[in-house]
Short mmCIF file of C-alpha atoms in Angstrom, two decimals:
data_model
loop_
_atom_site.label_atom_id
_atom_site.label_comp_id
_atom_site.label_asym_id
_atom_site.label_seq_id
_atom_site.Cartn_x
_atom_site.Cartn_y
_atom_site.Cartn_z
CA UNK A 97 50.56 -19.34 58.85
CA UNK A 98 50.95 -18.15 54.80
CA UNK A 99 48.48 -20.91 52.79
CA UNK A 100 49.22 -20.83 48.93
CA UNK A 101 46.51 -22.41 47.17
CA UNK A 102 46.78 -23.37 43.58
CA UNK A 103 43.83 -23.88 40.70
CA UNK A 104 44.66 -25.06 37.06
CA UNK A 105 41.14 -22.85 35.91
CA UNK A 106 39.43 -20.00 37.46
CA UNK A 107 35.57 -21.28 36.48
CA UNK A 108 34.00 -21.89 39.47
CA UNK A 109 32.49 -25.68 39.67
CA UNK A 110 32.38 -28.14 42.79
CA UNK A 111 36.12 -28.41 43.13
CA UNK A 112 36.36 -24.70 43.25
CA UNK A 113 33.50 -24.32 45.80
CA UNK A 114 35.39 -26.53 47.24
CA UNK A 115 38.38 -24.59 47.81
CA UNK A 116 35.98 -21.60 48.60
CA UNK A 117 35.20 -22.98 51.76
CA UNK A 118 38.26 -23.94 52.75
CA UNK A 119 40.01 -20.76 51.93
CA UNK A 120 37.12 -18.81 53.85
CA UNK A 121 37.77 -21.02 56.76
CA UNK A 122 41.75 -20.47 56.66
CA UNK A 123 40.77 -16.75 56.73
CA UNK A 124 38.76 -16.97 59.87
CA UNK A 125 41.49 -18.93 61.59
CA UNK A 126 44.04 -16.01 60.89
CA UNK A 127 45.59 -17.46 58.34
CA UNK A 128 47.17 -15.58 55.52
CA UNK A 129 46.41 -16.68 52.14
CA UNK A 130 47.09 -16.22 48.31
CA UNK A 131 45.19 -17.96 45.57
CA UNK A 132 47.20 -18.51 42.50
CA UNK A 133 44.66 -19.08 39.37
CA UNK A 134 43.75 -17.22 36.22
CA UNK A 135 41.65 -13.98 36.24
CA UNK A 136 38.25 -15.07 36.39
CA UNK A 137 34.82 -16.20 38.58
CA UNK A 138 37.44 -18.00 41.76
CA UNK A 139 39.29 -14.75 42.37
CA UNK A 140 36.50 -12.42 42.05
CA UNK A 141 34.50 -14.91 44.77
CA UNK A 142 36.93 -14.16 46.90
CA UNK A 143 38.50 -10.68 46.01
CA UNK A 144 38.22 -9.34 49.30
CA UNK A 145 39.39 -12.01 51.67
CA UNK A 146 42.94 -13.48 49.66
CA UNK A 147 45.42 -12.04 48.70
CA UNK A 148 45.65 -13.28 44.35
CA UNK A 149 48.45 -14.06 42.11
CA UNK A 150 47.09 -14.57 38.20
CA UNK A 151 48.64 -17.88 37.09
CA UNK A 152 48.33 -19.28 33.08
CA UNK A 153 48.51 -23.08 33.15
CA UNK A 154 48.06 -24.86 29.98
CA UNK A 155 45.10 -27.32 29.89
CA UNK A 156 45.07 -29.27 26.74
CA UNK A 157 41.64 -28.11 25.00
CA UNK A 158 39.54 -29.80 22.73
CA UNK A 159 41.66 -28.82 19.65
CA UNK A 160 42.76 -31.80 16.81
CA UNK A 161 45.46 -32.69 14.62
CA UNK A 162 48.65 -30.59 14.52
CA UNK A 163 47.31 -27.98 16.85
CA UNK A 164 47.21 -30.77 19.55
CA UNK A 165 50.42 -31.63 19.10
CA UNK A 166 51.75 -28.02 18.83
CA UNK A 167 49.76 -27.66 23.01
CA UNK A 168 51.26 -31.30 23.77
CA UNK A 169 55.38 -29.65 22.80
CA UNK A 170 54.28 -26.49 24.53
CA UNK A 171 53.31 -28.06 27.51
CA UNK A 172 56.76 -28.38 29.45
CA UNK A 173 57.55 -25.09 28.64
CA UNK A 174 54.29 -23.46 30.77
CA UNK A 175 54.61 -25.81 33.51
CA UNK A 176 58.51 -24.97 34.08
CA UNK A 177 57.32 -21.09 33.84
CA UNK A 178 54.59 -21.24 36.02
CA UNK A 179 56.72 -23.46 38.23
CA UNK A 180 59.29 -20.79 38.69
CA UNK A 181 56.04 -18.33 39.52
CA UNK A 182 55.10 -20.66 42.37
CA UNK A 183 58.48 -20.90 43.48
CA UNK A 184 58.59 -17.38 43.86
CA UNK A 185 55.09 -16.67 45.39
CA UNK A 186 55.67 -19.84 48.37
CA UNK A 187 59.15 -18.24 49.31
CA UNK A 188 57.60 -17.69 52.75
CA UNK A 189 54.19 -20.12 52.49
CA UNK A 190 54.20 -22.75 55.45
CA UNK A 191 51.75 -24.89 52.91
CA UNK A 192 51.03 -24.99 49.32
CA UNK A 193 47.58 -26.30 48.64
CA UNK A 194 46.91 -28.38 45.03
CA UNK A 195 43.59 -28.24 44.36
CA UNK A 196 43.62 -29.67 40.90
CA UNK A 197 45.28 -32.38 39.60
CA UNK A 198 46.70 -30.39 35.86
CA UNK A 199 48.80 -28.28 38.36
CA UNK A 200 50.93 -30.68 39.30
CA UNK A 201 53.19 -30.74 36.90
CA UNK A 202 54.33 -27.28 37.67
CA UNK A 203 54.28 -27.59 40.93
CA UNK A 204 56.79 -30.67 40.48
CA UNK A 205 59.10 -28.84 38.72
CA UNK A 206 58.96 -25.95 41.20
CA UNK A 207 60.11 -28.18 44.11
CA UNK A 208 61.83 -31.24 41.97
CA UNK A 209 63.59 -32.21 45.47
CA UNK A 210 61.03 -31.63 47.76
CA UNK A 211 61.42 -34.94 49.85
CA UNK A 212 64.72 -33.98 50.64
CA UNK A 213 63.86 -30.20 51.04
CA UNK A 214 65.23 -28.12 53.88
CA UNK A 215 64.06 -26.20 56.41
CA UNK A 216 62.51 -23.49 53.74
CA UNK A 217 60.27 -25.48 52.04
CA UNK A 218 56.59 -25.38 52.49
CA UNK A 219 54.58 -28.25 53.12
CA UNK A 220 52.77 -29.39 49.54
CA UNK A 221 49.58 -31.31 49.35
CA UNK A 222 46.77 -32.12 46.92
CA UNK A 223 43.48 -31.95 47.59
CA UNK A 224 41.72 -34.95 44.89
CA UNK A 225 38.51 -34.17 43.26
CA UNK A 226 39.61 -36.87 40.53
CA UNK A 227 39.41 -40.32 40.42
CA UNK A 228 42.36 -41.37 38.32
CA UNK A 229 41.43 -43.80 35.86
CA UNK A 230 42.85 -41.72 32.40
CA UNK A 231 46.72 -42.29 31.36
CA UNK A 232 46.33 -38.70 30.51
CA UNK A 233 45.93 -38.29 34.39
CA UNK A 234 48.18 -40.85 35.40
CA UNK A 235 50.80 -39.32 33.40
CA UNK A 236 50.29 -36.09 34.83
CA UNK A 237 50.38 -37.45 38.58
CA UNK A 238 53.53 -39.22 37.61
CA UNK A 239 55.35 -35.34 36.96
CA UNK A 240 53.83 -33.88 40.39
CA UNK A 241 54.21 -36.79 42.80
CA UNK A 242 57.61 -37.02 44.05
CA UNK A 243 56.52 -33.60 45.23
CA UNK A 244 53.99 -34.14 47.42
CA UNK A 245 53.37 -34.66 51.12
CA UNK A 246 50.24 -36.10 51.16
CA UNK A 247 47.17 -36.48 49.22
CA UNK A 248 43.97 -35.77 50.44
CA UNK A 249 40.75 -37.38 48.70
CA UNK A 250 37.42 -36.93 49.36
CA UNK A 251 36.10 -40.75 48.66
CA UNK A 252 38.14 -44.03 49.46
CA UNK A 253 37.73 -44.80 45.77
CA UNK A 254 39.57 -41.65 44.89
CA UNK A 255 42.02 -42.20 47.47
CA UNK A 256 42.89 -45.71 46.34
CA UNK A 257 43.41 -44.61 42.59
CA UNK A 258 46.00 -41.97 43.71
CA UNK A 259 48.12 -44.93 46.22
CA UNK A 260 49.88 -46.45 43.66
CA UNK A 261 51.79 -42.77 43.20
CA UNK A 262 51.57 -41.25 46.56
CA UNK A 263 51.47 -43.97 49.22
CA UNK A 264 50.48 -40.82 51.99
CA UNK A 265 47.08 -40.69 50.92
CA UNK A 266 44.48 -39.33 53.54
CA UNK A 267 40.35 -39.23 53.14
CA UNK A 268 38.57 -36.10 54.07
CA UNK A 269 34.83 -36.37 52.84
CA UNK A 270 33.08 -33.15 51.10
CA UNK A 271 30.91 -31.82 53.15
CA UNK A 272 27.63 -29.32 52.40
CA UNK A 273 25.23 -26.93 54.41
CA UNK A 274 22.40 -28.97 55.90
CA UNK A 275 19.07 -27.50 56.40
CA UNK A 276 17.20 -27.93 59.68
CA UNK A 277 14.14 -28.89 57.52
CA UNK A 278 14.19 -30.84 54.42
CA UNK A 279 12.70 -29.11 51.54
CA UNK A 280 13.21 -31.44 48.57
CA UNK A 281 10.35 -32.83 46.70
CA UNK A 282 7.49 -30.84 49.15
CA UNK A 283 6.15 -29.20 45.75
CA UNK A 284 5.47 -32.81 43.69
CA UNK A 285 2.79 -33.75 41.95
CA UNK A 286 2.50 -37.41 41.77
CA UNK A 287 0.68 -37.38 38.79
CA UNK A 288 3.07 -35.13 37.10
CA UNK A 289 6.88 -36.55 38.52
CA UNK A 290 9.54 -34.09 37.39
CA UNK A 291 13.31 -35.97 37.91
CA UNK A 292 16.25 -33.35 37.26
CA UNK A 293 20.08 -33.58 36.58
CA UNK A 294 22.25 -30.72 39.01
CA UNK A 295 25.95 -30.48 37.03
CA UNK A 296 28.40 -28.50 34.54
CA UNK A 297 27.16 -29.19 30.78
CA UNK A 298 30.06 -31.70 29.80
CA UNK A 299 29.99 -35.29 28.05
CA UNK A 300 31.24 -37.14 30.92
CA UNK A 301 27.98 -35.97 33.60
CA UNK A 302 25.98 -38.47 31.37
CA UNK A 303 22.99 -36.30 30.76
CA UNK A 304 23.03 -37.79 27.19
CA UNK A 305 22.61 -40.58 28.76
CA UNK A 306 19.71 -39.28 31.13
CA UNK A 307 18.21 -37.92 27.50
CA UNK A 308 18.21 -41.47 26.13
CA UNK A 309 16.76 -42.67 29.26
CA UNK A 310 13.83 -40.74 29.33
CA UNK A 311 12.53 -42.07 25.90
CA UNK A 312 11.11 -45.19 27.72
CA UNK A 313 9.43 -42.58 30.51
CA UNK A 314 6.49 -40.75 28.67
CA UNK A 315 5.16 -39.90 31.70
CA UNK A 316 7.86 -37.94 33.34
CA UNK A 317 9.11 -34.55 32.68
CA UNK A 318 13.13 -34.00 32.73
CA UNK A 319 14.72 -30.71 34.03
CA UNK A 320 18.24 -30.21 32.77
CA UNK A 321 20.22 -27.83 35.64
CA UNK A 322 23.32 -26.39 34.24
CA UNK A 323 25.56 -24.33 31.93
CA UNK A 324 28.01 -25.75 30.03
CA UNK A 325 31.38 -26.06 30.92
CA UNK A 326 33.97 -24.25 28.99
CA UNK A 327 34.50 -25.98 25.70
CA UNK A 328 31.68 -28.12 25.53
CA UNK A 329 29.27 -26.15 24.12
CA UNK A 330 28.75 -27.98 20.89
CA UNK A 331 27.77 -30.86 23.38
CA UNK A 332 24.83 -29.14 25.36
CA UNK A 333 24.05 -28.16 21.54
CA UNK A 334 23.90 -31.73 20.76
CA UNK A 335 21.37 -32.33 23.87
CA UNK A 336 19.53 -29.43 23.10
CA UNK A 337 18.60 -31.13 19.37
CA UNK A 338 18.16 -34.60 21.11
CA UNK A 339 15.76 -32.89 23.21
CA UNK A 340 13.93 -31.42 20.95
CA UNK A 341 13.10 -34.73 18.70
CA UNK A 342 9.55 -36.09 18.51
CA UNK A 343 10.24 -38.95 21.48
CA UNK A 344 11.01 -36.42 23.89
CA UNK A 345 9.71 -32.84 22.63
CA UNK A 346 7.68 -31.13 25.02
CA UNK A 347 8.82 -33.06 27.96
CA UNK A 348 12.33 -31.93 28.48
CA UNK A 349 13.50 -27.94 30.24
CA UNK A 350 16.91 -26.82 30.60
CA UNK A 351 17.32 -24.70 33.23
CA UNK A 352 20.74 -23.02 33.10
CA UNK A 353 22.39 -22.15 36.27
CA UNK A 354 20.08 -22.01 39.00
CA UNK A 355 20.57 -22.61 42.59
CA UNK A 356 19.24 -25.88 44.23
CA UNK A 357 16.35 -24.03 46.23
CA UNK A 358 14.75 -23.22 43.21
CA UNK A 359 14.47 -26.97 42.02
CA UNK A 360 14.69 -29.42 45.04
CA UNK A 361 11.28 -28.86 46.18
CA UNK A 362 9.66 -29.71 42.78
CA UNK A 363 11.95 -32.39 41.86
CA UNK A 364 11.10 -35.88 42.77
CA UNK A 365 14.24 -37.51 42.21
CA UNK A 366 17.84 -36.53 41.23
CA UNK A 367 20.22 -38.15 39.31
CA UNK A 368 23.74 -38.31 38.70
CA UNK A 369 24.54 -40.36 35.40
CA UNK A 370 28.02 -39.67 35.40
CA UNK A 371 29.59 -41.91 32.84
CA UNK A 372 32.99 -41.57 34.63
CA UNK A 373 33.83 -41.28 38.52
CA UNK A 374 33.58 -38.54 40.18
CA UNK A 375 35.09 -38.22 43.45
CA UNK A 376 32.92 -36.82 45.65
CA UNK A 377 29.62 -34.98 43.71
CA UNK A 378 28.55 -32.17 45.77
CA UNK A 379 24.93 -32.32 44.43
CA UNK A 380 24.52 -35.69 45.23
CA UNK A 381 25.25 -34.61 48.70
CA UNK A 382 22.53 -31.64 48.59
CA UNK A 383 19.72 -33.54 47.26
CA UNK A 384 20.55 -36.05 50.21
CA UNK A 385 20.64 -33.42 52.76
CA UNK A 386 17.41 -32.02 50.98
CA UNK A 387 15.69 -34.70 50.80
CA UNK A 388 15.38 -35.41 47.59
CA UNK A 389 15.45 -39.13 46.23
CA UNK A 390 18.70 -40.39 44.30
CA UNK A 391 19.71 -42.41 41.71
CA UNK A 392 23.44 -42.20 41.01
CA UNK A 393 25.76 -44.22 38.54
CA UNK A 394 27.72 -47.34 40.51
CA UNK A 395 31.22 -45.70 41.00
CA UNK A 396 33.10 -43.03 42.32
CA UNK A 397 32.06 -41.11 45.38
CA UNK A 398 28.28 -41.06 44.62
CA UNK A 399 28.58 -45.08 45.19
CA UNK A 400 29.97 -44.87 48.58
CA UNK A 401 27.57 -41.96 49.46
CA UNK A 402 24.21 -44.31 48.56
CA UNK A 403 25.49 -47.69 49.14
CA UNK A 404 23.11 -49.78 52.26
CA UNK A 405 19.49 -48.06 51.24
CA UNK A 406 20.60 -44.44 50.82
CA UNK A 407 20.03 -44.17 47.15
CA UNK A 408 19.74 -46.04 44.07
CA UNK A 409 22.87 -47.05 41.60
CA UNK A 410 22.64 -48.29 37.88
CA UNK A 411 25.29 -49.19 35.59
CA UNK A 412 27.32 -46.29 34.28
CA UNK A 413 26.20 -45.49 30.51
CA UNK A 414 23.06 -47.46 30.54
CA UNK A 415 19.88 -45.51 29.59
CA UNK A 416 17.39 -48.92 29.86
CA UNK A 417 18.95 -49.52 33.52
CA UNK A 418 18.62 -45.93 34.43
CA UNK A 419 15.49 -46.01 33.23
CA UNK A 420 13.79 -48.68 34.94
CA UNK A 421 15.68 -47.46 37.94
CA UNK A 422 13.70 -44.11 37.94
CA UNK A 423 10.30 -46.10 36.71
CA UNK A 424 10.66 -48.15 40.20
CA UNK A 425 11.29 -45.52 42.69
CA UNK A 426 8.36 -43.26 41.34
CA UNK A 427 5.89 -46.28 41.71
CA UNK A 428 7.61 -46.58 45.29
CA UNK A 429 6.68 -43.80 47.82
CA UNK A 430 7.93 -46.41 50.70
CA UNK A 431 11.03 -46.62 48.92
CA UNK A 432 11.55 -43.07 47.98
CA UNK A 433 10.55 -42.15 51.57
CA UNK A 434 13.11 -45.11 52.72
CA UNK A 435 15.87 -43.20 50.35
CA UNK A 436 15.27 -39.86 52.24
CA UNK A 437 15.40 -40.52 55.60
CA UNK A 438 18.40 -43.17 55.00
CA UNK A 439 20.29 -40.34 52.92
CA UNK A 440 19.94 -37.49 55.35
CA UNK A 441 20.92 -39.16 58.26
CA UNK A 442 24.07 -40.40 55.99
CA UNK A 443 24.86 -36.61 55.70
CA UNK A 444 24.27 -35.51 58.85
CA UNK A 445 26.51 -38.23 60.59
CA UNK A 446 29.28 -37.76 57.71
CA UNK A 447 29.05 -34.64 55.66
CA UNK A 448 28.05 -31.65 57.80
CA UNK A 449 30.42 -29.01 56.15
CA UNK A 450 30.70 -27.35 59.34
CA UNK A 451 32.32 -30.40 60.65
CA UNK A 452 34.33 -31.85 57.33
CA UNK A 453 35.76 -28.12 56.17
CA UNK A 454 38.34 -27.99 59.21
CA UNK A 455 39.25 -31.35 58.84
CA UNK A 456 39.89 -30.83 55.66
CA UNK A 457 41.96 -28.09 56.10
CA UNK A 458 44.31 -29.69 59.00
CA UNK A 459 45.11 -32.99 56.90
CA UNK A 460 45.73 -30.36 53.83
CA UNK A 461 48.39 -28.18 55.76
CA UNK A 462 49.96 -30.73 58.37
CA UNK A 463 49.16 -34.02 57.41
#
């Protein structure tokens, strides 16, 4: 079988790893596969194992005024050219794999009559790491819908916000790598609690909200986990001054990228102050397979992940909820040991990547 995956960017985040694993997976089946993407991190991950085909698809940036308009005109133009490339590239593909939601507009215009295809069309799906909420997304789902086979989300919440467009709509939960020990939180000091934040640099993962929060915690120290994503770094510049203000100098670190080994054990909670939905946060998953504590904004995929005693959830953009959220469950080692063992059984029962990966991959490529 010939896969053809699709992705709008080519940084790699938790969509891409994502895709990683499900490409890797495809491979060891026997599968053939071609990644179409821009030159960048994705293609070199997997440079030996796909076959790649370097795709440009317009994202509109962060750019104002007449520029934004002049991207917003342009916009039809790149999605019918890169549709043409993808019609090209899937001549022989069995499946063609979305895995982000600003490609569908291309990939709509590359197979306009899809339902009504013959017997030389591939099978299309999207895999949804968004929760659609925006009329910026909505709009774009609108242009890539009619051609799609099915959708495949990886929360019920995310799956529900795509129905209204694309009544196939399937759930396959992320999954991660579970350790056979827990690690998280074996290096605390209880008289020294560190809480961290594990995501991209970008307005919308809430750590200015996190920042805020920690002004009514003088007793906790705040690790910041990280790089910014592309475009937002006059945002982590922003947090970086914040940080550096009398009410929280001293007590704040950002970390840059690091990998979760190197902070679990030390961390006594995580949290995920998204201020909008995510679908299904990977390192909310980790620190619940690790064993570390969670406190997660009450939407998206995080809330069905910690709902029933596997986590903690505040109102989304609240730093004084958030706050006394954290304040509680560091005075609470019943509770925080409650959280762990609730959490990690979660995962292993439901997100075992070894398990959810080929899943994944059969409702992507049949349904």
């Amino acid at each position: 079988m010939h896969l053809v995956a699709v992705n709008a960017g080519a940084d790699v985040s938790g969509a891409e790893r994502v895709l990683i694993d499900l490409l890797r997976h495809a491979r060891s089946q026997g599968h053939r596969v071609t990644l179409a993407c821009p030159e960048g991190a994705l293609p070199e991950q997997l440079a030996d194992e796909v076959e790649h085909v370097a795709l440009g698809i317009n994202r509109l940036g962060r750019t104002r005024g007449w520029r934004r308009r002049l991207e917003i005109l342009q916009l039809p133009l790149n999605w019918f050219r890169v549709g043409r490339q993808l019609r090209r590239i899937s001549r022989d593909a069995d499946a063609l794999i979305s895995n982000s939601t600003f490609a569908l507009p291309a990939i709509g215009m590359a197979f306009p009559h899809h339902r009504f295809r013959g017997g030389n069309s591939p099978w299309i799906s999207w895999l949804v790491h968004d929760t659609i909420t925006s009329r910026k997304q909505r709009a774009v789902l609108r242009l890539g819908a009619p051609a799609l086979d099915v959708a495949v989300a990886v929360s019920e919440v995310t799956a529900e916000s795509v129905r209204p467009m694309v009544s196939n709509a399937l759930v396959r939960p992320n999954g991660v790598i579970i350790p056979a020990e827990p690690r998280g939180g074996v290096e605390t000091n209880p008289t020294q609690p560190v809480v961290g934040i594990l995501a991209v640099l970008t307005s919308w993962k809430g750590q200015d909200v996190l920042l805020e929060a920690m002004v009514h915690l003088p007793g906790v120290q705040l690790e910041i986990a990280g790089a910014a994503f592309p475009g937002s770094e006059d945002f982590e510049q922003q947090l970086r001054d914040r940080a550096a203000a009398p009410d929280l100098a001293g007590r704040v670190n950002f970390l840059g990228h690091v990998h979760r080994d190197e902070v679990f054990p030390r961390w006594d909670v995580l949290i995920s102050a998204s201020t909008s939905p995510e679908a299904g946060p990977l390192g909310v998953l980790e620190a619940m397979a690790a064993g570390v504590p969670v406190i997660a904004t009450d939407h998206g995929g995080a809330a069905e992940y910690l709902r029933g005693g596997a986590g903690v959830l505040v109102p989304p953009g609240d730093p004084e909820a958030l706050a006394a959220a954290i304040e509680k469950l560091l005075q609470d080692r019943d509770g925080m040991r409650a959280c762990r063992e609730q959490a990690r059984a979660r995962v292993l029962a439901k997100h075992d990547l070894a398990e959810t990966v080929p899943r994944m991959l059969g409702a992507l490529i049949s349904g």
